[in-house]
Coordinates of C-alpha atoms and ligand atoms in Angstrom, one line a residue:
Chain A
X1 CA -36.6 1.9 -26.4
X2 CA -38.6 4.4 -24.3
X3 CA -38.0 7.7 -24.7
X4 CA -36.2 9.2 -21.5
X5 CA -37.5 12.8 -20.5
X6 CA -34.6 14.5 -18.9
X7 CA -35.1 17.3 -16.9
X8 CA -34.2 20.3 -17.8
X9 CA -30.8 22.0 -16.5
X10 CA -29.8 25.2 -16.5
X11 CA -26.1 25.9 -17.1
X12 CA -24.7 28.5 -14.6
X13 CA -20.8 30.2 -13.8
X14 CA -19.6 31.9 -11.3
X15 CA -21.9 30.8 -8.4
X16 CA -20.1 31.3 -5.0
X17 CA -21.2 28.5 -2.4
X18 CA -21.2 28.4 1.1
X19 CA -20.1 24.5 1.4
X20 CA -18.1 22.5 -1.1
X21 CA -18.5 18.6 -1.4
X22 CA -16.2 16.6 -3.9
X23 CA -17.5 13.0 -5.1
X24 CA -15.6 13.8 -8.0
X25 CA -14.8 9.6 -8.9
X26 CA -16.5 8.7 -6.1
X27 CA -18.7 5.8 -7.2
X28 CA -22.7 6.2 -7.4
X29 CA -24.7 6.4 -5.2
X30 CA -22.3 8.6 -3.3
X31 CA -23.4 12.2 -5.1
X32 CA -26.8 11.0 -3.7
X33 CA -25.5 10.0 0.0
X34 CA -23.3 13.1 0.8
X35 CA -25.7 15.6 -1.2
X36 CA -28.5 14.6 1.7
X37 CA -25.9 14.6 4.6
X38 CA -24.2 17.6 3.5
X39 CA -27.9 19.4 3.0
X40 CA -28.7 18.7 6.6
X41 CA -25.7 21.0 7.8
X42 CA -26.5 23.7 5.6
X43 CA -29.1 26.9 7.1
X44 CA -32.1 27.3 4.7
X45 CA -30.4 30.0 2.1
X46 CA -27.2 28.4 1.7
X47 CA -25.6 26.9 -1.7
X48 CA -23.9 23.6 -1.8
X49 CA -21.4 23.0 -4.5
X50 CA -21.4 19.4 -5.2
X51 CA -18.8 18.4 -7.4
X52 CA -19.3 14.8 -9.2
X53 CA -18.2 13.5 -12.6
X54 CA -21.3 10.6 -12.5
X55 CA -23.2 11.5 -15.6
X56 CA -26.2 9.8 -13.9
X57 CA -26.6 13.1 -11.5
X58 CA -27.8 15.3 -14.0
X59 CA -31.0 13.3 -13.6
X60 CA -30.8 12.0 -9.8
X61 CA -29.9 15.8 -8.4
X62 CA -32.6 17.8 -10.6
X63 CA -35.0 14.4 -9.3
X64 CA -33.5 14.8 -5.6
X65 CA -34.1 18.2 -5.4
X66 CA -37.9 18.2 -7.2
X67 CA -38.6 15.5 -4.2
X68 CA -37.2 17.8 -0.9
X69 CA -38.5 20.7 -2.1
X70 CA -34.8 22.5 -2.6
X71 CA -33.5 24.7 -5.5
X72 CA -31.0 23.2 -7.7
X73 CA -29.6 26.8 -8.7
X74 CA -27.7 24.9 -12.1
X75 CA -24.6 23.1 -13.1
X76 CA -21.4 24.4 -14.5
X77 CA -19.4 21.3 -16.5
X78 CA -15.9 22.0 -16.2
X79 CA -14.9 19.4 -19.0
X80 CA -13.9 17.3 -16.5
X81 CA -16.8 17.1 -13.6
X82 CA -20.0 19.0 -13.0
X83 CA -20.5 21.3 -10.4
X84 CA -24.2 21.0 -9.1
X85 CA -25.2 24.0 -7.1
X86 CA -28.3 23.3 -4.7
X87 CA -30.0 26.4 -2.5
X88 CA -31.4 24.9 0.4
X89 CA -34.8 26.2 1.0
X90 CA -36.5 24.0 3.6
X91 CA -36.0 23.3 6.8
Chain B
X1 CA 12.1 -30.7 14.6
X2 CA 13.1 -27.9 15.9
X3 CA 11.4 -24.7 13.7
X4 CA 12.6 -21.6 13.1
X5 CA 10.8 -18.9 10.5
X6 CA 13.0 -16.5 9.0
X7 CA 10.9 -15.0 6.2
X8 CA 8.9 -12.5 7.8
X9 CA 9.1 -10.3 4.7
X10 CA 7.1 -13.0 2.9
X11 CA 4.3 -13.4 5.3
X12 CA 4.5 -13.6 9.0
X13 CA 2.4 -15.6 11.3
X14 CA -1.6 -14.8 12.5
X15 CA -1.0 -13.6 16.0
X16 CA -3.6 -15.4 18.3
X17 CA -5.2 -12.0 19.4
X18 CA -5.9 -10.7 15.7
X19 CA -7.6 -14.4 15.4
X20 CA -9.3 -13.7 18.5
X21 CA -10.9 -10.7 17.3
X22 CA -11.6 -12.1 13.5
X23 CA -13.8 -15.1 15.2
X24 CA -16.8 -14.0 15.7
X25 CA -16.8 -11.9 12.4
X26 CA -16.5 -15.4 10.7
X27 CA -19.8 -16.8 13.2
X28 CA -22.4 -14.9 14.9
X29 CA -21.1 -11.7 13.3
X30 CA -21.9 -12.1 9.2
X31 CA -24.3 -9.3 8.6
X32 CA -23.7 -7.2 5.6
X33 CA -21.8 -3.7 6.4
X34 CA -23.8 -1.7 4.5
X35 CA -27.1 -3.2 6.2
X36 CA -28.5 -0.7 9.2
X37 CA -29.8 -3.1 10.8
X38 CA -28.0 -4.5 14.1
X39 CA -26.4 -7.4 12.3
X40 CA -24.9 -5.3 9.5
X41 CA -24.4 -2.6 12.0
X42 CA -22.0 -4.2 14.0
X43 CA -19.5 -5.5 11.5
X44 CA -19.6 -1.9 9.8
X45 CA -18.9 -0.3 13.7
X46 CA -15.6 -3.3 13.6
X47 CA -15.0 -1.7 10.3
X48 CA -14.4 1.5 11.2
X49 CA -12.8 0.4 14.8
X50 CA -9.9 -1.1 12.8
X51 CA -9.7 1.8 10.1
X52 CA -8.8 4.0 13.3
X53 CA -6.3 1.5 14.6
X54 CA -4.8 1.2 11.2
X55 CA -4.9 5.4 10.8
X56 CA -3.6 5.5 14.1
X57 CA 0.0 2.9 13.2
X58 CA 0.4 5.4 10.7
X59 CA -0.7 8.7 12.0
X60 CA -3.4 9.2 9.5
X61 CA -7.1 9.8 10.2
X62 CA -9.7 7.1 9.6
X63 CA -10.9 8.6 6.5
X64 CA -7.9 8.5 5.1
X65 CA -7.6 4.8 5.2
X66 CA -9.4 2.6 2.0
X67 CA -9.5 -1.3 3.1
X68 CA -8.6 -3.0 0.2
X69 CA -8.0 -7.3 -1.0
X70 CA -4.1 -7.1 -0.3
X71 CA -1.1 -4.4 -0.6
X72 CA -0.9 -5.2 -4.0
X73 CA -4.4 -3.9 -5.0
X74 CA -3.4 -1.0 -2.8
X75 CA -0.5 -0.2 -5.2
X76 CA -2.5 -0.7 -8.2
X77 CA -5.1 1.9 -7.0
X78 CA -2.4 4.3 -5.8
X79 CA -0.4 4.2 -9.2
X80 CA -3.7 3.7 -11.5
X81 CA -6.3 5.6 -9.2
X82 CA -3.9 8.6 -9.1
X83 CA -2.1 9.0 -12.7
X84 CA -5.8 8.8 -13.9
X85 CA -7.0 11.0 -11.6
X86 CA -4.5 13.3 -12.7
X87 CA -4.0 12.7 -16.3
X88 CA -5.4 15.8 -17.6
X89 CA -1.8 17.5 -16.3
X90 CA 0.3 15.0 -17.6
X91 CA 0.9 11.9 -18.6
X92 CA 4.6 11.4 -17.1
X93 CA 5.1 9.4 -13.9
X94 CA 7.7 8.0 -12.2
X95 CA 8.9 5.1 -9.9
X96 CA 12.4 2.8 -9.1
X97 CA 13.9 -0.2 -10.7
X98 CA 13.7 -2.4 -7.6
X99 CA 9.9 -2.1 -6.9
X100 CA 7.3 -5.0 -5.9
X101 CA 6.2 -6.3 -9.2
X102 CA 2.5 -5.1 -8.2
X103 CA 4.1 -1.7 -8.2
X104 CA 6.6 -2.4 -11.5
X105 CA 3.7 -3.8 -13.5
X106 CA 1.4 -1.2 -12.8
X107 CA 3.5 1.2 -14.1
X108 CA 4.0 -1.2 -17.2
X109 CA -0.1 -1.1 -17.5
X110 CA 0.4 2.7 -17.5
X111 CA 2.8 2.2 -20.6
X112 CA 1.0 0.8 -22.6
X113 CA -1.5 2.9 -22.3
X114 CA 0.7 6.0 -23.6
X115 CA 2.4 7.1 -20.2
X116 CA 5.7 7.9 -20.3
X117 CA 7.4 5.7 -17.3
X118 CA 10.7 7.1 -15.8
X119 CA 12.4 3.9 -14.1
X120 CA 14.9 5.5 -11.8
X121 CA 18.2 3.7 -11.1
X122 CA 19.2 2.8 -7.5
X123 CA 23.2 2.2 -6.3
X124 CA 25.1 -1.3 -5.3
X125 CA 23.3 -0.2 -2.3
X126 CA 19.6 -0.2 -3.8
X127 CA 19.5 3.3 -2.6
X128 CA 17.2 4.9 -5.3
X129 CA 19.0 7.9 -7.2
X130 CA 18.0 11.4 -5.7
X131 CA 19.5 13.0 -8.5
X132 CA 18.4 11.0 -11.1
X133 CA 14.8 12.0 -9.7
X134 CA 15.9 15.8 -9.9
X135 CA 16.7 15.4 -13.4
X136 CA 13.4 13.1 -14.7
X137 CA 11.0 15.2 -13.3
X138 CA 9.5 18.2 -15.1
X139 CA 5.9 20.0 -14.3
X140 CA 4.0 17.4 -16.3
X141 CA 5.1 14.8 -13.5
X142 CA 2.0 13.5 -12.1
X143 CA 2.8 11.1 -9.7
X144 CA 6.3 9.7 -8.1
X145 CA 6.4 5.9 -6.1
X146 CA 8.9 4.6 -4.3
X147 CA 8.8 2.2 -1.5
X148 CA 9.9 2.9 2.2
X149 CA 11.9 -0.4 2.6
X150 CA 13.2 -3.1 0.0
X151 CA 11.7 -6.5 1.2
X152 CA 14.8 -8.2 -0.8
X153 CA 17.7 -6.3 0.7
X154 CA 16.3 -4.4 3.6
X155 CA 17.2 -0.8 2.4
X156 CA 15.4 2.1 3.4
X157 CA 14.5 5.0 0.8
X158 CA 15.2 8.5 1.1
X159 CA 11.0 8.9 0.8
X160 CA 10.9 12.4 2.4
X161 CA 13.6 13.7 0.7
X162 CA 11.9 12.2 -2.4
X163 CA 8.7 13.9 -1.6
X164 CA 10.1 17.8 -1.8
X165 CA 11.4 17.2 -4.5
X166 CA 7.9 16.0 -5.9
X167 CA 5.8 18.7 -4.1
X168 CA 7.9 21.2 -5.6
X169 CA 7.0 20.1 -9.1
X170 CA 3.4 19.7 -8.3
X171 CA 3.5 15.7 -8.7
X172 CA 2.0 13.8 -6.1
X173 CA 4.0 10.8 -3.9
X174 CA 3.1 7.4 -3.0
X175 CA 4.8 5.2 -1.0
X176 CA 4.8 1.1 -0.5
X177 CA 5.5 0.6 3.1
X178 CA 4.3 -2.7 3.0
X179 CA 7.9 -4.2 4.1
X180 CA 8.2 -1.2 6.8
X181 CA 5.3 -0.8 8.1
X182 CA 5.4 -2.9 11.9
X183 CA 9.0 -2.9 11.8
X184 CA 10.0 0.9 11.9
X185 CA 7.8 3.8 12.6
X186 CA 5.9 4.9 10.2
X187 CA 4.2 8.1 10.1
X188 CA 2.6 9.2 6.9
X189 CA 2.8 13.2 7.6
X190 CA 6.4 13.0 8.8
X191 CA 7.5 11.6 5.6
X192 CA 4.8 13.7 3.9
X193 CA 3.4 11.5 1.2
X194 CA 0.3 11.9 -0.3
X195 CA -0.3 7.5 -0.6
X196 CA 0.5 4.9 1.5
X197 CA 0.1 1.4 0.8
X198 CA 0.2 -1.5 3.5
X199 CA -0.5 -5.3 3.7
X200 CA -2.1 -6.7 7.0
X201 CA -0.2 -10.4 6.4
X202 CA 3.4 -8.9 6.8
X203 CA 2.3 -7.6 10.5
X204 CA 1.3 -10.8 12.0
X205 CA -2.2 -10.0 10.4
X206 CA -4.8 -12.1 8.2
X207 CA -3.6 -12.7 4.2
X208 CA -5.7 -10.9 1.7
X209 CA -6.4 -7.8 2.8
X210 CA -4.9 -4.5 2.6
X211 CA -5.0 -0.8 2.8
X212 CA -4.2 2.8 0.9
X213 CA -3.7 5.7 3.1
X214 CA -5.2 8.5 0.7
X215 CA -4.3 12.0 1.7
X216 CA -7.3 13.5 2.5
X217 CA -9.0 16.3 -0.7
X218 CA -7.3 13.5 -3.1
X219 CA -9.2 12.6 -5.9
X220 CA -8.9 8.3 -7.5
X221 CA -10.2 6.8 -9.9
X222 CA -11.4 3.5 -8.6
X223 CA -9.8 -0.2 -9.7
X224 CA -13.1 -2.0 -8.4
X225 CA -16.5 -0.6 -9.3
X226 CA -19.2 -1.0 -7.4
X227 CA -21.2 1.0 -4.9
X228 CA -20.9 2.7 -1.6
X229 CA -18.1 0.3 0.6
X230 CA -15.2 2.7 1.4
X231 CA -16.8 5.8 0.4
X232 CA -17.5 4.9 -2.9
X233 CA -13.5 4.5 -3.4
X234 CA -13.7 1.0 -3.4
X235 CA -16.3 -1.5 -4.3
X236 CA -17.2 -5.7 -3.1
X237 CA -19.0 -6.1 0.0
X238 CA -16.0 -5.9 2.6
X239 CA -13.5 -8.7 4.2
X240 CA -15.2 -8.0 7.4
X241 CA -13.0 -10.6 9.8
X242 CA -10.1 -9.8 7.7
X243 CA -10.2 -5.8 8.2
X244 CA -11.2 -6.4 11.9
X245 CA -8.2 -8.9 11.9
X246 CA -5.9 -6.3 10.0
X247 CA -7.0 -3.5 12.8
X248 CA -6.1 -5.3 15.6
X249 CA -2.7 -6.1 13.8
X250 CA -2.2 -2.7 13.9
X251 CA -3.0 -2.0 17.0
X252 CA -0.3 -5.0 17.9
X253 CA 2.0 -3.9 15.9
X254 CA 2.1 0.1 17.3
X255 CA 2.5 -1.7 20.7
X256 CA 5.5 -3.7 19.9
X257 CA 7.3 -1.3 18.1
X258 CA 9.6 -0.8 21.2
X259 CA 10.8 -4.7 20.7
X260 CA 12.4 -3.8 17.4
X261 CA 16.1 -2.7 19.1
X262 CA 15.6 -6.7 20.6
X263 CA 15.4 -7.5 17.2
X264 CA 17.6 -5.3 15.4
X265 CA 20.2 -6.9 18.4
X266 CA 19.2 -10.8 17.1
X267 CA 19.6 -9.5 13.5
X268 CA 23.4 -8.1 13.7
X269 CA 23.8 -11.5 16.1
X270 CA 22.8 -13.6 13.0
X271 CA 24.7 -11.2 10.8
X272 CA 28.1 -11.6 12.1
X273 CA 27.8 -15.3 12.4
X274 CA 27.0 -16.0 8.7
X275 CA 29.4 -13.3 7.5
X276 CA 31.9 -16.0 9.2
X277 CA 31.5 -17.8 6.7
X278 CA 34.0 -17.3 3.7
X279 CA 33.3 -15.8 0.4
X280 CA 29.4 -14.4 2.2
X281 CA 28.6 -10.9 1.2
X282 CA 26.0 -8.6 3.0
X283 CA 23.4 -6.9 0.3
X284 CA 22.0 -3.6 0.9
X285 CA 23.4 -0.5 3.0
X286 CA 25.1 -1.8 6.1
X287 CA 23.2 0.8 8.0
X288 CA 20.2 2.4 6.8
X289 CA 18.1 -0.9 6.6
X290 CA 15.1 -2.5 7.9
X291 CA 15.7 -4.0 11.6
X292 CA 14.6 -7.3 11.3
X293 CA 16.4 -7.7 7.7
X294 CA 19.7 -9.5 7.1
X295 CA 20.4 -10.6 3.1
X296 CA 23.2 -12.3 2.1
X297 CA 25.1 -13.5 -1.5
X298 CA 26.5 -16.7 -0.6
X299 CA 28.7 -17.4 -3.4
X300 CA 28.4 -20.1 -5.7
X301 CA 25.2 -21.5 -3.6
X302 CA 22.2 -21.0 -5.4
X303 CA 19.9 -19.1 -3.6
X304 CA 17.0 -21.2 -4.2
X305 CA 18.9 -24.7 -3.4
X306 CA 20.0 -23.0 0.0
X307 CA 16.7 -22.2 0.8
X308 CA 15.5 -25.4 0.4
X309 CA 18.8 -27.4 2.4
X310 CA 17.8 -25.0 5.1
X311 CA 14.5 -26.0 5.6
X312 CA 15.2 -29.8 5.9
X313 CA 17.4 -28.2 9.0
X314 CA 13.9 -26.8 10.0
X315 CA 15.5 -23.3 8.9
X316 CA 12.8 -21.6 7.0
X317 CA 14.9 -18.4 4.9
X318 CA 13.4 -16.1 1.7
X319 CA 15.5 -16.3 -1.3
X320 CA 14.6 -12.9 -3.4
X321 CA 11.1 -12.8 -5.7
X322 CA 10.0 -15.3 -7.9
X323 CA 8.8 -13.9 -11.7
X324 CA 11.5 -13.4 -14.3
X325 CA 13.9 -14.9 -11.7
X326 CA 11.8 -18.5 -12.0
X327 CA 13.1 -18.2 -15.5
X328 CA 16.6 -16.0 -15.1
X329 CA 16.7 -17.4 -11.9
X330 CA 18.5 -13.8 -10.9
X331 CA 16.9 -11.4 -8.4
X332 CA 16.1 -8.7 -10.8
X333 CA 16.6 -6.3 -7.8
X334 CA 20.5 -7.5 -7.5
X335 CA 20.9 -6.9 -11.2
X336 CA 19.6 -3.1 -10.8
X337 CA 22.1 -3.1 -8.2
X338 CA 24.6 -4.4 -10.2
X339 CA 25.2 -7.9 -9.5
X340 CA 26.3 -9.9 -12.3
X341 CA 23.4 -12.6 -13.2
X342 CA 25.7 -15.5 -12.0
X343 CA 25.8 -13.8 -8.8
X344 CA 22.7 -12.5 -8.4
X345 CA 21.5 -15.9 -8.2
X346 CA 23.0 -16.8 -4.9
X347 CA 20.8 -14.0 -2.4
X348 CA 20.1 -15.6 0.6
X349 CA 17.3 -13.4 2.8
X350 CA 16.5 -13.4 6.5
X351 CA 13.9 -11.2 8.2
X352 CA 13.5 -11.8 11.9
X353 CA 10.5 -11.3 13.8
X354 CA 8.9 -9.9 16.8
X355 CA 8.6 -13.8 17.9
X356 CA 12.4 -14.4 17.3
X357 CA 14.5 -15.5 20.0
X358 CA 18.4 -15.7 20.9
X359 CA 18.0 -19.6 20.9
X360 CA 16.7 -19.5 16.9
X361 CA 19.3 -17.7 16.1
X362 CA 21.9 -19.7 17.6
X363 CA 20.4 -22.7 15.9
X364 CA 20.5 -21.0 12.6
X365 CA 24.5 -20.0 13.2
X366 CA 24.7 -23.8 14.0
X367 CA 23.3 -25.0 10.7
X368 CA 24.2 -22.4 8.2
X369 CA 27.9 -22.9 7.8
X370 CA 27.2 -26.8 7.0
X371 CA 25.1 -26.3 5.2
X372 CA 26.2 -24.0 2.7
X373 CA 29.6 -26.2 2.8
X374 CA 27.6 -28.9 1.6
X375 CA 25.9 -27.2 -1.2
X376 CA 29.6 -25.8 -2.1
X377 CA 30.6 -29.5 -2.4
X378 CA 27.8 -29.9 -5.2
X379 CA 28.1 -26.7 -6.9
X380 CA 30.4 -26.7 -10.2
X381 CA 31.1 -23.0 -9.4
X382 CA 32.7 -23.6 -6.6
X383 CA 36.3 -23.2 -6.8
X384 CA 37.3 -23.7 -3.3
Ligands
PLP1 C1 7.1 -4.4 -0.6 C2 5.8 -5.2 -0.9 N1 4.9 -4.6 -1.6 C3 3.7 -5.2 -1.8 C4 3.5 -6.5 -1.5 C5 2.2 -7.2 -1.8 O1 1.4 -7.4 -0.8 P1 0.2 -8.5 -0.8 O2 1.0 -9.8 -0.6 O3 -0.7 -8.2 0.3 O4 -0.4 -8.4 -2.1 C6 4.5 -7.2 -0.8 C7 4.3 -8.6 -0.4 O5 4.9 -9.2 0.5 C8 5.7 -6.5 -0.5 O6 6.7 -7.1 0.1

């Protein structure tokens, strides 16, 4: 087996968002398809709070947001589903 | 021979114009849905034209509506999809005695899995117990289900009513309108329920396919994995032709919701000529039933055997579900109503449609009482 480098993640609380987008069950690649579309309505400055329980994001958001350029501010694990909190900060 | 098809509950006839539009979907049309190219673009555009016709028969929006193989499915993922969903704020659900069995044996899966199932008890109407709901539910009541209509003896549930109660306790409501749905109005924020489940091939649509209304902000845990078809809700590359054929069912059956007083006319025709005959019993309420839905106990004529004499007339009737009955041979919904087995056993079922005409009915009322006199003859509980 190769060893996997994940990415590192920074746990966060208390972050207040300005849009809130639930895939919480929703199957993959859905975190992936409304993170983008949800991104495109945000104003450079503004937090999305993406809400999945896909284990698989805490590799594909960190990745997603290296790729565009945006800030993925941290996650906060509820127990049940992560919250993802991405800044957008390009245009 | 003359034909006449009184078992609407069990499937109704493809009307030509839903055929129509399924066609090309099944020719020229096959690209994938999920391709964005023209091909796959076009059957995902006839998707989502018959997930707004299908929204619109039940006043839902379009992305409340999750296409799914048949209204069976969309029970399972209502009662599955929403007790899991909500599992971490209890483990307590609750449905009727005289449900579907793809209702009844999802809650059994639920069971055995360490839910605690409240059955509720309906009366000799197989109106399900309002009170009996007050009393089982407590704040770790996740989810209640109860159907709109009985397919087997027409009633209609008290499913707002029902859904206060729930609300006020925090559980969430789902409904099976399958039997209702195209035969009264059905209008999912009226009777504010949170889950909705319909079948396209008991409103003149295509068999096998079927759809959840979901309450929009809902969270459900999926019964089919795969990848993004229904919002990632529900996985399999879609039915296209069937959905399109489902949509313009719906679309059908909104526009011929003004025949039902026609049929609800043909149905008390057909009801006061079979209770003519002696020892014939009406099942269900007398009043607060489905339109098109007439069920009988004919006494000492097995339900099964009548159903059969009547269709060498050309007389096509339902006779109650099959499962434990094939065995018991007793509607289990009659014994939760409390019929006694020997009874229960004799339920004879007609359910008119939108296609049903004076002259069918006068040809049933012409056959039926021979019929069952014959059978009589034969049976050796028959006393005269
Ligand atoms: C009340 C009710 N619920 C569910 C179903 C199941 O629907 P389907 O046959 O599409 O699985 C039926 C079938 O007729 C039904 O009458």
């Amino acid at each position: 087996m190769t060893e996997q480098k994940q990415p590192e993640i920074k746990f966060v609380e208390g972050i207040v968002p300005d849009a809130v987008e639930d895939v919480v069950y929703r199957m993959c690649p859905m975190h992936l398809m409304r993170l983008e579309e949800r991104m495109k309505e945000l104003k450079k400055g503004q937090i999305l709070e993406l809400q999945t329980d896909y284990e698989g994001a805490l590799v594909d958001i960190p990745d997603w947001c290296r790729k565009t350029g945006n800030e993925l501010i941290g996650v906060e694990d509820t127990g049940e589903f992560f919250k993802f909190y991405i800044k957008k900060t390009v245009d | 021979m003359f034909r006449v098809y009184l078992d609407h509950m069990a499937t109704t006839p493809l009307d030509r114009e839903a055929l129509a539009a399924m066609l090309p979907f099944l020719e020229n049309s096959f690209g994938n849905p999920s391709r964005i190219y023209d091909l796959g673009s076009e059957a995902k555009e006839a998707i989502e034209h018959a997930r707004e016709s299908v929204a619109r028969l039940i006043n839902a929006s379009p992305g409340e509506i999750i296409f799914t193989s048949s209204g069976a499915e969309a029970n399972n993922l209502a009662i599955r999809g929403l007790a899991k969903a909500n599992e971490r704020r209890g483990m307590h659900v609750i449905t009727s005695e005289i449900e579907h069995h793809s209702t009844l044996n999802a809650f059994r899966s639920l069971q055995k899995e360490g839910y605690v199932v409240t059955f509720l008890p309906v009366n000799s109407y197989g109106e399900v117990s309002v009170e009996k709901l007050e009393s089982a539910i407590t704040d770790r009541t996740t989810l209640v289900s109860v159907m709109l209509a009985n397919y087997e003896v027409g009633t209609l549930q008290a499913v707002k009513e029902i859904a206060e109660i729930a609300h006020e306790k925090g559980a969430l409501v789902h409904t099976d309108a399958v039997a209702a749905a195209g035969n009264i109005p059905v209008d999912v924020r009226a009777l504010d329920v949170d889950a909705l489940s319909l079948s396209a091939h008991t409103m003149y649509g295509p068999k096998g396919v079927g759809a959840l209304y979901l309450r929009e902000g809902l969270r459900i845990v999926p019964l089919i994995y795969s990848g993004i078809q229904e919002e990632g809700r529900r996985g399999g590359t879609e039915n296209v032709a069937g959905i399109v054929g489902f949509g313009k069912a719906a679309e059908l059956a909104l526009k011929h919701l003004d025949k039902v007083e026609r049929v609800r006319w043909l149905r008390d025709k057909l009801i006061e000529g079979v209770l003519e005959v002696e020892k014939v019993e009406l099942t269900g309420h007398p009043e607060k039933r489905l339109p098109n839905h007439a069920s009988f106990i004919v006494e000492s004529v097995d339900g099964e055997a009548l159903m059969m004499a009547l269709s060498f007339e050309g007389i096509y009737i339902g006779n109650g579900t099959a499962c434990i009955s094939q065995v018991l041979r007793a509607s289990p919904i009659l014994l939760a109503m409390g019929y006694p087995a020997q009874r229960a056993q004799c339920s004879a079922i007609f359910t008119l449609g939108r296609e049903t005409s004076k002259r069918d009915i006068e040809y049933v009322l012409s056959k039926f009482p021979g019929v069952v006199e014959k059978l009589r003859q034969i049976s050796p509980l028959w006393k005269g």
